Amino acid sequence: MGKLKYCWTNKLKITDKISLTVFCFAFVPILVLFLVIIMNLEEKDKNDKIYLAKSSVNQIYANVQKTVELCNMSTQVFLNNGNLTDYLERVYSGEKISVEDMIQFSREDIVSMERLVNSNPYLYQIHVYVDDDTMLEMVPILYQKSRMKNIQIIEEAGLENSWLFDYTDDMFSLSDNPTKHIMSLTTKMPNYTYGNLGYIEVAVRMESVFPELFEYSDTRWRCFVDQQDNRYYNKSDDNRWNRYVEDIMSKVVDKNQEISKKVKIQGEDMIITSKPIPELNGSYIEVISLDKFSSTLTKMSWFYLFILVGIMVLLIVVIHFVVTTMVKRFYMLFKTLKEVQGGNLNVVVPDCGSDELGELANQIGIMLDKIKLLMKDNLDREILAKNSEIRALQNQINAHFIYNVLESVKMMAEIEEKYDIADAVTSLGIMLRYSMKGLAKNVTVRQEIEYIQKYIALMNLRFDYEIYLSLNIPKVLWEQEIPKMSLQPIVENAICHGIEDIAEDTNIYIKGIVMLEDFIIEITDQGKGMTDEKVEYLREKIDEDIEVSGGAGTGIGLKNVQDRIQIHFGKEYGIQISSRYGCYTKVSMRLPFNPNV
């Protein structure tokens, strides 16, 4: 037998022998690996889905904790509101409150409380209910007790606070589209003199607390169960999960215990994950159907099998070709070196294996990469220097301290009814918070324009003349991404170098133009303009690799904007400048257009 094998192999060419050997050593491990993957794919898929279900439920629980904390903090803010307490005590005492006092309370305290609610996007509404039918309601905060949704629950149970789930906000019957799926925390307002001044209701949308709770999915079902065993989920007639609900609930024996297990309900394999939520006196249940994924798993197995067969066929051809061309590797490498000698640093070094020749090829590739890195080093150092300058400027002062001081100044201005000053401080605070986030992340055109509007509003406070901002931006551009602080330096240049010297009312015009694959934002000022020599000088500063130092009029701001645009989007994008002395200056910014935004 050994002699027969010897004779058979002797008849093959050396290239065929090597090809056959390499093929066998490659095919057998791949085949074994494929069989192991197929055998363990279903179990791995089940474990992955259990893990994902646990992660999803834990994420929901973390979201609930944040919401409960938000509701409790908001409740405490209202409980500690001295003006609100004083007003309710006057109501309960039977005092006849003058119209002037009611108007003042509405304009100052009610508006302040409403602003607190509107400033937090996670809150839906905060209502204060008072047990006095003669009290004048002050929308949207102060109402009579008869409007409460859970008045019966609190009065019968005597609870200090309680949760109410999944109700519709139909307080005003004239509303054509009332908000559905609301949950709220209602808390009593204890008082030493009158016992209880009323009730504070902090409401949020259930979709914000339990994402996708009321949405339909063929493969996943979600449900929240409260203390009274009320179930909140998508109860539409076409929901296929309706027939499984009772069976699912029977599998969750103890709702106060966290579970995650595989079960079979009505012949369908499912994964049930349940987690108690003591903060809401309930539990959250999530179910994943494994049968809906089985057909996909079978298709994937056949798909991988066909891929394996194709790879084996391709492997036979490739191995034979590689073996027959191994002697050509040296000449391929020599040709590469000649191209490098001719100045072509972008040549691709061929893969020459893992032997000595292959190691030489790898070292040549490393050398070429280092050369290209050194050539790119100048631009990187310049970018690093600019970012260091920006960080140094940002770190000169404690931005968080200034922001907190501005908030205090704003509150003092509002107390003194200096609303112009409060609005200016608010704008400055928004600008400071915007700039505190750094330059690494892109923003939308809308965010940058809002920042510019705040900036111009503050600049107008400095000047005796007015700078008007005119916008002509198509709707499709508002959510396009641009580098942060890319438009503001251009507007700042327009004011400092084009408008400030003429010192008269003028306009800054921002226009958006949509093209096939790009879009352009033009910023035009009606300032003093520039000479052709000055425009050409700035173009060289922006477009060419020229050392840019600090100082007014040197173009460092525009150069920085140009560099960041090209770093984010590529060399084909950037800014262009045109101007006419005594008339205008226009800066055009070209960026890639994303139609999917």
Coordinates of C-alpha atoms in Angstrom, one line a residue, residues 513-519 590-595:
I513 CA -28.0 76.0 -2.1
V514 CA -28.7 72.3 -2.7
M515 CA -26.8 70.5 -5.5
L516 CA -26.8 66.9 -6.7
E517 CA -24.3 65.5 -4.3
D518 CA -23.2 68.6 -2.4
F519 CA -24.7 71.7 -0.8
R590 CA -19.2 73.5 0.1
L591 CA -20.1 70.3 2.0
P592 CA -21.4 66.8 1.1
F593 CA -25.2 66.5 0.9
N594 CA -26.8 63.5 2.7
P595 CA -30.3 62.9 1.3

